[in-house]
Coordinates of C-alpha atoms in Angstrom, one line a residue:
Chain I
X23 CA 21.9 -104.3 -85.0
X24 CA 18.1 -104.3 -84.9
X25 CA 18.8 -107.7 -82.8
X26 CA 20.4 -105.7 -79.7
X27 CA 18.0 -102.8 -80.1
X28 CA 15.1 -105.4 -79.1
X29 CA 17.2 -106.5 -76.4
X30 CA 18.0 -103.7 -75.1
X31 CA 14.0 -102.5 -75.4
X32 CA 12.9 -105.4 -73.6
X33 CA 15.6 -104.9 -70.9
X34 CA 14.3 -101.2 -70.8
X35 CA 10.2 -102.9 -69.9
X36 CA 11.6 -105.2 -67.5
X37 CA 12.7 -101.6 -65.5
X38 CA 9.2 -100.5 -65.5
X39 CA 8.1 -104.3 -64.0
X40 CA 9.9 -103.5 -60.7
X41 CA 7.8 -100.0 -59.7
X42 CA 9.0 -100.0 -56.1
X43 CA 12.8 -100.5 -56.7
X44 CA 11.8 -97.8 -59.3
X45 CA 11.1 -95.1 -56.5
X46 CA 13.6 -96.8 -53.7
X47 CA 16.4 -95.9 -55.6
X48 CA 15.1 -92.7 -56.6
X49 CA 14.5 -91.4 -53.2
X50 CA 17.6 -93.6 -52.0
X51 CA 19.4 -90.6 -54.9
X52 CA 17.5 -87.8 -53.0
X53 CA 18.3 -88.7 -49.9
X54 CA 22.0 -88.9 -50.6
X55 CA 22.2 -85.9 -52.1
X56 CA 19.9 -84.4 -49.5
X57 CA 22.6 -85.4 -46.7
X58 CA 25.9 -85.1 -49.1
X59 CA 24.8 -80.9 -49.3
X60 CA 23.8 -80.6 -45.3
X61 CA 27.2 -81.7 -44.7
X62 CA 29.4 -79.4 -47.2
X63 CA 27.3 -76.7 -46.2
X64 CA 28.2 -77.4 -42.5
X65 CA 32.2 -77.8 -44.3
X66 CA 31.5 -74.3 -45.5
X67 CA 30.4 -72.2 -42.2
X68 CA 33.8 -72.4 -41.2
X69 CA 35.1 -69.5 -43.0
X70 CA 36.9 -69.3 -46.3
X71 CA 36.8 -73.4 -45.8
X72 CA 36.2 -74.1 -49.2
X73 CA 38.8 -71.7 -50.6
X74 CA 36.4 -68.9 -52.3
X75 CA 35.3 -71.9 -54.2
X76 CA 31.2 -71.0 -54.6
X77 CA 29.2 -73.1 -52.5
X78 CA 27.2 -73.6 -55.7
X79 CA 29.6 -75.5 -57.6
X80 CA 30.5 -78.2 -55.0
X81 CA 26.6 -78.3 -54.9
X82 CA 26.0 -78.8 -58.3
X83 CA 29.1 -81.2 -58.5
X84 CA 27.8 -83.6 -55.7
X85 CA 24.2 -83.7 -57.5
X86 CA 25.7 -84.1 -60.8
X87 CA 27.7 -87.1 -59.2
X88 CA 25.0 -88.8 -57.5
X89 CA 22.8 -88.7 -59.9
X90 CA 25.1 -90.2 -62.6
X91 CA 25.8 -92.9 -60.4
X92 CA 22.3 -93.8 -60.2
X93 CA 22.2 -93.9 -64.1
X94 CA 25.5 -95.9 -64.3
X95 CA 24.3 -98.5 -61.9
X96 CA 24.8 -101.9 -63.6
X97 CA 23.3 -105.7 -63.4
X98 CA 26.6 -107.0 -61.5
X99 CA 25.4 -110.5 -61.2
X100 CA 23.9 -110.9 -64.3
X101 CA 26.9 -112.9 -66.2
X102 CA 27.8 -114.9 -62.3
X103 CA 24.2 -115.6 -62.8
X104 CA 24.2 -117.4 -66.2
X105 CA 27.4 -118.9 -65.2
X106 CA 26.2 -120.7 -62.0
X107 CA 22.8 -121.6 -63.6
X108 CA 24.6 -122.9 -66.9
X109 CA 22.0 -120.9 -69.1
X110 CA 25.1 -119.3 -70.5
X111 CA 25.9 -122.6 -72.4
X112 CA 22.5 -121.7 -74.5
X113 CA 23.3 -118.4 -74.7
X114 CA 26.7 -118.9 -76.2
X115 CA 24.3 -120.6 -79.1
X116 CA 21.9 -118.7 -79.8
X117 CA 23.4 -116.7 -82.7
X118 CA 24.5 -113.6 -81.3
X119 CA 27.6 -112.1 -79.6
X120 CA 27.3 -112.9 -76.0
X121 CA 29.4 -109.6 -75.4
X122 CA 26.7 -107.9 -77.1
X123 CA 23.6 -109.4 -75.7
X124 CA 25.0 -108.2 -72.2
X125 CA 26.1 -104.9 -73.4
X126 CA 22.2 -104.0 -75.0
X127 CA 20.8 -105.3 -71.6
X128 CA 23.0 -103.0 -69.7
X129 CA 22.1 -100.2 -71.8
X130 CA 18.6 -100.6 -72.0
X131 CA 18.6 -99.9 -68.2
X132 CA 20.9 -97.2 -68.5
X133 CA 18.5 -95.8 -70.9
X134 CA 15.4 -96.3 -68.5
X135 CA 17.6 -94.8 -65.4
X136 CA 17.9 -91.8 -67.7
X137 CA 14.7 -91.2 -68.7
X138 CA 13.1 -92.2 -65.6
X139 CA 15.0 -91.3 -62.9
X140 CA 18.3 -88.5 -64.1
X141 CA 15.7 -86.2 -65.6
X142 CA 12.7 -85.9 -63.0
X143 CA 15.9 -85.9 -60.2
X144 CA 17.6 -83.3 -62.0
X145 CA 14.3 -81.4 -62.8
X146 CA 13.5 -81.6 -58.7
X147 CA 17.3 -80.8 -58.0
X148 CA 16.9 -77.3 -60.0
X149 CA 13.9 -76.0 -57.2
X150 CA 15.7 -78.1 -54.0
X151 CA 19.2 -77.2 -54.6
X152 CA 19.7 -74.6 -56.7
X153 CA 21.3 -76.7 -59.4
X154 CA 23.6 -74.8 -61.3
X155 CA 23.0 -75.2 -65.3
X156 CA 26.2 -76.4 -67.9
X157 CA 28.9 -73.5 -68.6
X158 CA 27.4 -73.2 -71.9
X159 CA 26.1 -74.5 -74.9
X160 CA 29.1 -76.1 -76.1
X161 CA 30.2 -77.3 -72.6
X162 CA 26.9 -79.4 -72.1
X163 CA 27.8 -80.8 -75.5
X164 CA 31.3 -82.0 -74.8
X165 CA 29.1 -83.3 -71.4
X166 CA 27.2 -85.4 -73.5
X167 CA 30.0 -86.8 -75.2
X168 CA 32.5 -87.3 -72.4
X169 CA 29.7 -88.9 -70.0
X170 CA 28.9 -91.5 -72.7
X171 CA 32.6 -92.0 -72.5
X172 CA 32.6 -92.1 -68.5
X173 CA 29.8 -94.9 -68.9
X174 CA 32.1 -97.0 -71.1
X175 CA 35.2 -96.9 -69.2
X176 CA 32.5 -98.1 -66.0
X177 CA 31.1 -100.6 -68.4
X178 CA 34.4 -102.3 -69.4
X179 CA 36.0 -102.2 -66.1
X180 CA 32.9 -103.7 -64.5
X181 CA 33.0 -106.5 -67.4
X182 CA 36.6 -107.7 -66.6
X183 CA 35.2 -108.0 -63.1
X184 CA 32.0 -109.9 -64.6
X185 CA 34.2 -111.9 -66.3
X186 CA 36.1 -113.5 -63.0
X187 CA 32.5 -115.5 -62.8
X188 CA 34.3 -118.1 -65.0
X189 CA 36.9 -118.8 -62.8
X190 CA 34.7 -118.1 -59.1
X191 CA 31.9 -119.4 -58.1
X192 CA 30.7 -116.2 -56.2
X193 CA 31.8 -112.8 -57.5
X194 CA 30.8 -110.8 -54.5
X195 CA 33.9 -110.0 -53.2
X196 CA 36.0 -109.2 -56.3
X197 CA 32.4 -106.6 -57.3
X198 CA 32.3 -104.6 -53.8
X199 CA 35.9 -104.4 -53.8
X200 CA 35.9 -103.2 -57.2
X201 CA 32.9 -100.6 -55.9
X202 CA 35.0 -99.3 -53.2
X203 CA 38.0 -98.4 -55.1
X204 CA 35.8 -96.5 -57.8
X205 CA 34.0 -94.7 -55.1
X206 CA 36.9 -93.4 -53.6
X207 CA 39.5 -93.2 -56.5
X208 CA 36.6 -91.6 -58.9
X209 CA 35.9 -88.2 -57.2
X210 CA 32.1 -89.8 -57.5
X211 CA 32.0 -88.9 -53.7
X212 CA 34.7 -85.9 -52.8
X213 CA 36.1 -83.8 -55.7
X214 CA 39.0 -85.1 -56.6
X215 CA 40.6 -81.6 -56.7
X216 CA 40.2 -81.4 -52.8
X217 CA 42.4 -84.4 -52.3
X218 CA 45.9 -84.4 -51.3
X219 CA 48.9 -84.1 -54.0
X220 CA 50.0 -88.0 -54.0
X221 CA 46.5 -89.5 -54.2
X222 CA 45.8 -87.0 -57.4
X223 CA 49.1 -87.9 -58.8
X224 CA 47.9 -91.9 -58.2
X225 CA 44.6 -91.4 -59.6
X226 CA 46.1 -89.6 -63.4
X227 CA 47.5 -92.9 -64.1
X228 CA 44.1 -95.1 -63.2
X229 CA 41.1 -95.0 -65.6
X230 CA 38.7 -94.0 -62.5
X231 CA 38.6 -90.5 -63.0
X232 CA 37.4 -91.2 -66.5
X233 CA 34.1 -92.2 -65.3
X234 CA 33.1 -89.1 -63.2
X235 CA 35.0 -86.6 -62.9
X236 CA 36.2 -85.5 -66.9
X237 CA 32.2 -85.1 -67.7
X238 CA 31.8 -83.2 -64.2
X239 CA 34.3 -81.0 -64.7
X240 CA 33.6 -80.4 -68.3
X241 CA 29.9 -79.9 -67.2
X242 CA 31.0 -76.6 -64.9
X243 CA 33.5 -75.5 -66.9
X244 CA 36.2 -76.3 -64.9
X245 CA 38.0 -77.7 -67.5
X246 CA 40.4 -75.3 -69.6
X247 CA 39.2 -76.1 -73.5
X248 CA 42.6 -77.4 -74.8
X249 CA 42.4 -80.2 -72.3
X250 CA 39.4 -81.3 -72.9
X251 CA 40.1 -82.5 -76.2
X252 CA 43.3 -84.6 -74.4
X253 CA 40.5 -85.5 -71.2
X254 CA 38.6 -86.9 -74.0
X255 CA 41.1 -88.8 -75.9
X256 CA 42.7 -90.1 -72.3
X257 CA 38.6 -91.7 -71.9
X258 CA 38.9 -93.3 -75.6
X259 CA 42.2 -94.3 -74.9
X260 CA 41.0 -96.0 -71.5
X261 CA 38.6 -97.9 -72.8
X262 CA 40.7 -99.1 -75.8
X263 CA 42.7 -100.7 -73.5
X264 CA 40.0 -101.8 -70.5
X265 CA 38.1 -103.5 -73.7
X266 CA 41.3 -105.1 -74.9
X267 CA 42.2 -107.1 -71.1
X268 CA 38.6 -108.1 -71.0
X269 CA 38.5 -109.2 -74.9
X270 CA 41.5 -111.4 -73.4
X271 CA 39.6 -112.2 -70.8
X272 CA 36.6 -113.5 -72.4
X273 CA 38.7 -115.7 -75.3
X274 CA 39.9 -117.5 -72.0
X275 CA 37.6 -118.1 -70.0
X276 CA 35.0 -119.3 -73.1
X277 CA 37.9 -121.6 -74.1
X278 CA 38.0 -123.1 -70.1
X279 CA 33.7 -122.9 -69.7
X280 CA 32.6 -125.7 -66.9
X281 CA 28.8 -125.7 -66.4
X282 CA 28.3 -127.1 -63.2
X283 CA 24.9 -129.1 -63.8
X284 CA 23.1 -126.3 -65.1
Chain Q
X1 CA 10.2 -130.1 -22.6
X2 CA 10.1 -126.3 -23.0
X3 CA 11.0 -125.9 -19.2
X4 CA 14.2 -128.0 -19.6
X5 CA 16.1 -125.1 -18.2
X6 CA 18.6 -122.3 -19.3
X7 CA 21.4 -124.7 -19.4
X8 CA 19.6 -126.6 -21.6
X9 CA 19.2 -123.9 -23.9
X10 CA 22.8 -122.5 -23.6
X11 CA 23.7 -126.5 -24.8
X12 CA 21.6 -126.1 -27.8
X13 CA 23.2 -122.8 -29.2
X14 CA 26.6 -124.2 -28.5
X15 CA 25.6 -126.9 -31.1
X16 CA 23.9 -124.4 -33.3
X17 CA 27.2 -121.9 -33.5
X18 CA 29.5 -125.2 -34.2
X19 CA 27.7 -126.0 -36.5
X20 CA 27.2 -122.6 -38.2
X21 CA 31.4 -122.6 -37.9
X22 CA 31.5 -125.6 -39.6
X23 CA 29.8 -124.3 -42.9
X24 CA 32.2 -121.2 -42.2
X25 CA 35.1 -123.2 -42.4
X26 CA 34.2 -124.6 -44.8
X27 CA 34.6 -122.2 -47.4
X28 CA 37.6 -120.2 -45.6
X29 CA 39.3 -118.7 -48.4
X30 CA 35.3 -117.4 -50.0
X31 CA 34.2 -116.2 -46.6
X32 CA 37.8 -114.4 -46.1
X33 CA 37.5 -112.7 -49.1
X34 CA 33.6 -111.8 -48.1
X35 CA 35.3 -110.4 -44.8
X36 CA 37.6 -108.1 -46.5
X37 CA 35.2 -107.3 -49.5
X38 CA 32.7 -105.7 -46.6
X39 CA 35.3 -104.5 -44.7
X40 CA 36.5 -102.4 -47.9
X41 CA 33.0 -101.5 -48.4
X42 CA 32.4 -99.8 -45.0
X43 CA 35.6 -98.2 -45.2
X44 CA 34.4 -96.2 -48.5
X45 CA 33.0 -93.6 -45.9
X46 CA 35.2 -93.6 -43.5
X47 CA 38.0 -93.0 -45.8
X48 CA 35.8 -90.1 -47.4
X49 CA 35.6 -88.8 -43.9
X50 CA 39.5 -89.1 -43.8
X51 CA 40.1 -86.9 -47.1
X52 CA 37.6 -84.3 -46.4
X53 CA 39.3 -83.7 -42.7
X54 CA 43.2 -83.8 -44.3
X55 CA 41.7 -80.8 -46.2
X56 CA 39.3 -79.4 -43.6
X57 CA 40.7 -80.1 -40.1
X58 CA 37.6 -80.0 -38.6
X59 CA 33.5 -79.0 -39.3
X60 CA 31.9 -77.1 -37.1
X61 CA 34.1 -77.6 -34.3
X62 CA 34.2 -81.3 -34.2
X63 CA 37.7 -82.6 -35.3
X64 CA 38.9 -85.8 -36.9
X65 CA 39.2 -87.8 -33.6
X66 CA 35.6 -86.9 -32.3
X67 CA 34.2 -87.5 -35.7
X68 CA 35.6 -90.8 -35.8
X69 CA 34.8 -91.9 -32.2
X70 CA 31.4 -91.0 -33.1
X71 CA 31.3 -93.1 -36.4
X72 CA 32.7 -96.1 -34.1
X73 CA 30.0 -96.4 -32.4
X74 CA 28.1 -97.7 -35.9
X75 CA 30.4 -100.4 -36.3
X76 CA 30.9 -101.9 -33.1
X77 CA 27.2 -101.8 -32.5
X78 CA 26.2 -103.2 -35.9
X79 CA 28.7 -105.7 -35.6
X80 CA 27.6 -107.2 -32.3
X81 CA 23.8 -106.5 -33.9
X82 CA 25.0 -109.0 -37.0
X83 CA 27.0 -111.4 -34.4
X84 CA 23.6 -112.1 -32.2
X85 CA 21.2 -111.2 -34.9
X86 CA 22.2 -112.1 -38.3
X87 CA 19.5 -115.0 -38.0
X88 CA 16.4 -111.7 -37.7
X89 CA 18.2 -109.7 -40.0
X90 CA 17.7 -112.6 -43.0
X91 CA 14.3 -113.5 -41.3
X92 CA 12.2 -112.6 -44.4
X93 CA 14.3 -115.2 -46.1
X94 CA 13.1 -117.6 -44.0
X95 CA 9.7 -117.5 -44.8
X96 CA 9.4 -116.9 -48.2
X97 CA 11.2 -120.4 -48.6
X98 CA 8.9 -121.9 -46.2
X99 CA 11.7 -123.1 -44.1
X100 CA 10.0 -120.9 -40.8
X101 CA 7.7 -123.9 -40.5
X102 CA 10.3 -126.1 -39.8
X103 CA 11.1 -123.9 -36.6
X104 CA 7.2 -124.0 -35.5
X105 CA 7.4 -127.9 -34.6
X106 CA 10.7 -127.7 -33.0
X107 CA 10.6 -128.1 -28.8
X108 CA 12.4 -124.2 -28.7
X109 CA 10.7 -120.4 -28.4
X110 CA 10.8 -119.5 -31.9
X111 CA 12.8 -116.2 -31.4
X112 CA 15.7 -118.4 -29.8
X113 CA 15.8 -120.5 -32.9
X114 CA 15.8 -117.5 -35.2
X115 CA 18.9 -115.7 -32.9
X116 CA 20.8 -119.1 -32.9
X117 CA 20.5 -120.7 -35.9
X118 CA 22.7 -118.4 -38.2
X119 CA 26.1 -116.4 -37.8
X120 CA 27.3 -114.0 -40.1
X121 CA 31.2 -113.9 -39.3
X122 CA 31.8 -111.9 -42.2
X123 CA 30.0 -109.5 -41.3
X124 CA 30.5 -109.0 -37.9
X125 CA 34.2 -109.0 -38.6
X126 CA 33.8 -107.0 -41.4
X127 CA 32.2 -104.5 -39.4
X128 CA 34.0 -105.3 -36.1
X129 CA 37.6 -104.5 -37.3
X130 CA 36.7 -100.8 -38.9
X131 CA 35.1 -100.3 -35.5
X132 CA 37.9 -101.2 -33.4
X133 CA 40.2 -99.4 -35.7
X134 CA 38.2 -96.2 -35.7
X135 CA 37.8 -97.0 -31.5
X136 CA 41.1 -97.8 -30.9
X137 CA 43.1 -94.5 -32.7
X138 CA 40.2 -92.2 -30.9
X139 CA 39.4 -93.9 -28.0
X140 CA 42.4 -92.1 -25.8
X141 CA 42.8 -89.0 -27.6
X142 CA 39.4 -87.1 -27.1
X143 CA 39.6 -86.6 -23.4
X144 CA 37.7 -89.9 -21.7
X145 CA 39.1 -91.1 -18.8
X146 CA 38.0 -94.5 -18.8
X147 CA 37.1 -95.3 -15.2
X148 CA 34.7 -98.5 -14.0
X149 CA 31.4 -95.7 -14.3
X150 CA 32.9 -94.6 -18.0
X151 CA 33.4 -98.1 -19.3
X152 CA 30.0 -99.7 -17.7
X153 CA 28.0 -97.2 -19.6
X154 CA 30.2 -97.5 -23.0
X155 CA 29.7 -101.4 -22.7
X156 CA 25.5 -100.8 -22.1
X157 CA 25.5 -98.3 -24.8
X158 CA 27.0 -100.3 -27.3
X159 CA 24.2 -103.4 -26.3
X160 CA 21.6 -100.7 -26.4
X161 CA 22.8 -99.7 -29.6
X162 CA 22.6 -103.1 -31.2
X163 CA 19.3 -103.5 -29.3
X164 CA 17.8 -100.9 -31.3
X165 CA 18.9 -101.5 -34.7
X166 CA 17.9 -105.2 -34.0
X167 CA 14.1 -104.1 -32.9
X168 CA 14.0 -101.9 -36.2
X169 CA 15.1 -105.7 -38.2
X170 CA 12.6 -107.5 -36.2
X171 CA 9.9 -104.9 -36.8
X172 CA 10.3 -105.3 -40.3
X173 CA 10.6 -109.1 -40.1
X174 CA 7.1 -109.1 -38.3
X175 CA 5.5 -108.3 -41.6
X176 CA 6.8 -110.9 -43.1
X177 CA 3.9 -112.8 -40.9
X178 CA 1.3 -111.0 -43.4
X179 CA 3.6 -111.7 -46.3
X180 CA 4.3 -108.5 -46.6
X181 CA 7.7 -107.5 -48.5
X182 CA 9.0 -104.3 -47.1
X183 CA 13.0 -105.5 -46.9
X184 CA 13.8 -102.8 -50.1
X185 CA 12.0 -100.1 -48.3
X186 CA 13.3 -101.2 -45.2
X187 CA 17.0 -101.5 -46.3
X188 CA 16.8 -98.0 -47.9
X189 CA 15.5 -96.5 -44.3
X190 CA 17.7 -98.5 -42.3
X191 CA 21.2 -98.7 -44.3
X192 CA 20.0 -94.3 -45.1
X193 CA 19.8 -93.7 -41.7
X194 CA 22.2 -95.2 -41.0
X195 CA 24.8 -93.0 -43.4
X196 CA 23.2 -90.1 -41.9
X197 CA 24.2 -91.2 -38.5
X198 CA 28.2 -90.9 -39.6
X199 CA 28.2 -86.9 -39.0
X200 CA 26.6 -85.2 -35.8
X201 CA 22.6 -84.9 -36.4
X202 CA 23.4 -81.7 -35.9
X203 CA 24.6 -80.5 -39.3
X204 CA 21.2 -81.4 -40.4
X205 CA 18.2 -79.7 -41.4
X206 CA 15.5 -80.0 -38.0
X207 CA 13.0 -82.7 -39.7
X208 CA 16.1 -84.9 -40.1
X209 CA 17.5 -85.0 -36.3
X210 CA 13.5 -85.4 -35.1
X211 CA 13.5 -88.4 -37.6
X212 CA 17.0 -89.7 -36.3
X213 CA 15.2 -89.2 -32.7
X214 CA 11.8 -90.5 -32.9
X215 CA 11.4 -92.4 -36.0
X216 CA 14.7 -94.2 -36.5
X217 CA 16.3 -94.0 -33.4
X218 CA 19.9 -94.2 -34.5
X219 CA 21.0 -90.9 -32.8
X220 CA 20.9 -93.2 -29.9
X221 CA 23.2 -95.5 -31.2
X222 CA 26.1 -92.9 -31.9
X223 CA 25.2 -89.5 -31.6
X224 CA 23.9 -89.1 -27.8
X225 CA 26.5 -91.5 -26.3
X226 CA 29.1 -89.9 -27.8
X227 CA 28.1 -86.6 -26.8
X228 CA 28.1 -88.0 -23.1
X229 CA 31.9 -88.7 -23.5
X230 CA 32.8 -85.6 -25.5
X231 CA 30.4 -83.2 -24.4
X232 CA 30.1 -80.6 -27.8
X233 CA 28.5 -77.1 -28.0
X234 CA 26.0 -78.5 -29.9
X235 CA 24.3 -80.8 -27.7
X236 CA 22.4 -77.8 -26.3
X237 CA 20.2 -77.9 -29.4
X238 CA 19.1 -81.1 -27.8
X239 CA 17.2 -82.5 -23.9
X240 CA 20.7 -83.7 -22.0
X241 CA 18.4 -86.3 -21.0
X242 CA 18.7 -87.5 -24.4
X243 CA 22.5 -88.8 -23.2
X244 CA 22.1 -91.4 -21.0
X245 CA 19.0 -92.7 -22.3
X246 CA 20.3 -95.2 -25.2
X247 CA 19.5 -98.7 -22.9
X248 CA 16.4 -97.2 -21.9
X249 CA 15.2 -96.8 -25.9
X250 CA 16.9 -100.6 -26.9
X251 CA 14.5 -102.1 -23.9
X252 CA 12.1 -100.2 -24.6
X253 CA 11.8 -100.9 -28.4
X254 CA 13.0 -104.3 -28.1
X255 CA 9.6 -105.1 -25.4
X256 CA 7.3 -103.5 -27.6
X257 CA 8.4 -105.7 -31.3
X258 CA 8.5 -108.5 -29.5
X259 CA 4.9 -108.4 -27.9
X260 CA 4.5 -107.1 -32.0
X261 CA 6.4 -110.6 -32.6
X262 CA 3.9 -112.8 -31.0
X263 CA 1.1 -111.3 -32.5
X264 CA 2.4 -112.0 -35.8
X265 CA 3.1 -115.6 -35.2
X266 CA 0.0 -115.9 -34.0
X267 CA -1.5 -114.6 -37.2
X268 CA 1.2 -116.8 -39.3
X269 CA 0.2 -119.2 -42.3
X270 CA 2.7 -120.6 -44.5
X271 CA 3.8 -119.1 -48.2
X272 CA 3.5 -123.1 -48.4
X273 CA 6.5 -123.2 -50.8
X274 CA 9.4 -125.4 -49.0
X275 CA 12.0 -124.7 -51.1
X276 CA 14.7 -127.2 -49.2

């Protein structure tokens, strides 16, 4: 345990090495959300648009979204890159879980995205949009829980994209392909509530709308208590199962491992 | 040598593109699969655009087909951009690896080499096909009447277009001369500005549409042309001269980085680090 913690501290220090990717991608989050608002706002002056929903919440929901996004940003090349360079053969080795190693890296960075970049952006988003707070108390709690959740479902079905490496040379289609259909499919960029009937219906049966949208909702109290306890268990489930293909995944491809030079 | 003629020239970028289709060809089913992994990605917004108008109809009076005419404009300008350009777009590349001083001792202008020596087909299909998609199912349904005058100014718009957002690459290639690194910064202006650009300037706060205007001229690239075809309400906020001046701005910008452009070479000492 004490193992991965390093790891994952010194992935956390090699975050603060890169100062000027630190601040793009914190103004890249402003900006977005800067431009997302101007253009429900412009939705909204068309009267009753919006359905008496409050301005307020789509706000709050678009921040919320953007800026979790940010946090849940992950390495995607890091496991293509030990794979093409062949250090992977001496990191399957060195004694600890592989799985592991890249799980404490990824963290590490979430845990610097938080600190670093969800709080002051959230803090700002407060004066510049009007940021609504959670429901209450015990909302902001089940928040907590269900976005750790969110980040594992993301986590798992990034990994059993990851894992392709092992059988592709370059993974860059399969990732942005991936990226697409979780920007669309997740509500991370429209509410998933304003989309039509047969998409919703389509997206109940994928895991993407346990990565955003369960914590989101939860987080403004959209989200009827009895179901959240099911939302909840639906994420757990997910990820069960997610971790399960790529466990498969992984026994395979370690089994079939060509290192090309190295 | 150097005045061996245009013909000449035109000889040498035929080679350059075969050979550039070669390497394509190469890898067919990798750079297929690169094709359709950008074409998915661009069509992230555009299918956002989609859902938000099934719900809304239309935002401040601009409706599905006028907002996607104007978004077409992006494409088909960035693709043509990528088709001529790719080789300015990755110039920083070049000279971090050292591989720039290669093109210095070559009988060729040095910006000819750049332009011809790399294609991005992916790309510029990538980008091309959501374009023509977006152009095609709009094109004929928001009132144009596409007559010699209408389709002259469409085709020097869309040059124009891919003028500009080629200056604003070269600009920032230029301080790769000083071994400067700006290509985060300068991917975070240009790929933000360029998102901006999807929806009229107008829905925008004022220091926004001066910065879409002056600074990073992309309103010229989508939002003035299309205004000349579909004339909206709210092009009054704006100088109707604005309309027809998208060629003017891509000259413009394009004479002024490239005087910028042989400065820099001038000033140009290698990073020294041939990597190939």
């Amino acid at each position: 345990m004490r193992l991965y913690l390093e790891l994952a501290k010194k992935s956390f220090q090699n975050n603060i090495v890169y100062r000027a990717d630190y601040f793009a991608s914190l103004i890249n989050a402003i900006v977005l959300i800067f431009v997302n608002i101007a253009i429900w706002k412009a939705i909204n002056e068309e009267e009753g648009a919006l359905g008496g929903l409050q301005l307020n919440i789509l706000i709050t929901y678009i921040v919320i979204s953007f800026l979790m996004q940010t946090v849940y940003q992950m390495d995607e090349y890091f496991i293509e890159g030990k794979v093409r360079t062949g250090l992977i053969s001496t990191d399957l080795l060195k004694p600890f879980y592989f799985r592991l190693f890249v799980f404490s890296y990824n963290v590490g960075s979430m845990v610097f995205k938080f600190i670093m970049q969800f709080i002051p952006a959230m803090l700002l988003s407060v004066f510049l949009f009007r940021l609504l707070p959670p429901f209450n108390t015990q909302m902001l709690l089940y928040f907590i829980l269900s976005a750790i959740l969110g980040y594992l479902v993301l986590y798992n079905i990034n990994f059993i994209v990851w894992i392709s490496s092992f059988w592709f040379y370059w993974t860059f289609s399969l990732v942005t392909i991936k990226d697409a259909a979780v920007m669309i499919l997740s509500g991370a960029l429209i509410p998933i509530w304003f989309m039509p009937t047969w998409l919703i219906d389509f997206i109940e049966l994928t895991p993407f709308n346990a990565i955003f949208y369960t914590p989101i909702l939860i987080y403004l109290g959209m989200m009827p208590e009895d179901e959240i306890f099911m939302s909840i268990v639906k994420q757990i489930l997910w990820i069960i199962a997610l971790f399960g293909i790529g466990h498969i995944l992984w026994k395979r491809a370690t089994k079939k491992l060509v290192v090309q030079g190295g | 040598m150097r005045n061996s003629g245009f013909l000449e020239s035109l000889n040498v970028f035929y080679q350059y593109s075969k050979l550039s289709l070669k390497v394509m060809l190469e890898f067919k089913l990798d750079r297929s699969m690169i094709t359709l992994a950008i074409f998915c990605r661009e069509m992230i917004a555009v299918v956002v655009m989609l859902l938000i108008l099934a719900r809304f109809l239309h935002i401040r009076g601009w409706d599905m087909n006028q907002l996607f005419f104007l978004y077409s404009f992006l494409f088909i300008s960035y693709s043509l951009f990528v088709f001529i350009f790719a080789g300015v777009r990755d110039f920083d590349q070049l000279v971090h690896s050292g591989e720039f001083d290669r093109y210095l001792i070559r009988p060729r202008g040095l910006l000819f080499q750049v332009v011809a020596s790399k294609i991005d087909l992916p790309a510029t299909l990538g980008h091309g096909v959501v374009g023509v998609i977006l152009f095609m199912n709009t094109a004929f349904s928001v009132g144009i009447t596409w007559n010699m005058q209408n389709i002259l100014f469409y085709i020097s718009v869309v040059v124009g277009g891919a003028v500009i957002q080629a200056s604003i690459f070269m600009l920032t290639a230029c301080m790769s001369f000083w071994a400067i690194r700006i290509e985060n910064i300068r991917n975070l202006i240009f790929f933000n500005a360029r998102r901006i650009a999807g929806y009229p300037i107008s829905f925008y706060p004022a220091f926004i549409q001066k910065m879409l205007i002056f600074i990073v001229p992309f309103s010229f690239v989508n939002y003035f042309p299309a205004q000349f075809f579909i004339r909206k309400e709210d092009m009054n906020l704006f100088w109707d001269g604005f309309m027809y001046m998208t060629p003017v701005v891509g000259v413009v910008m394009f004479v002024v980085v490239s005087l910028f452009w042989r400065f820099g070479v001038r000033s140009y000492s290698s990073s020294g680090n041939a990597l190939y």
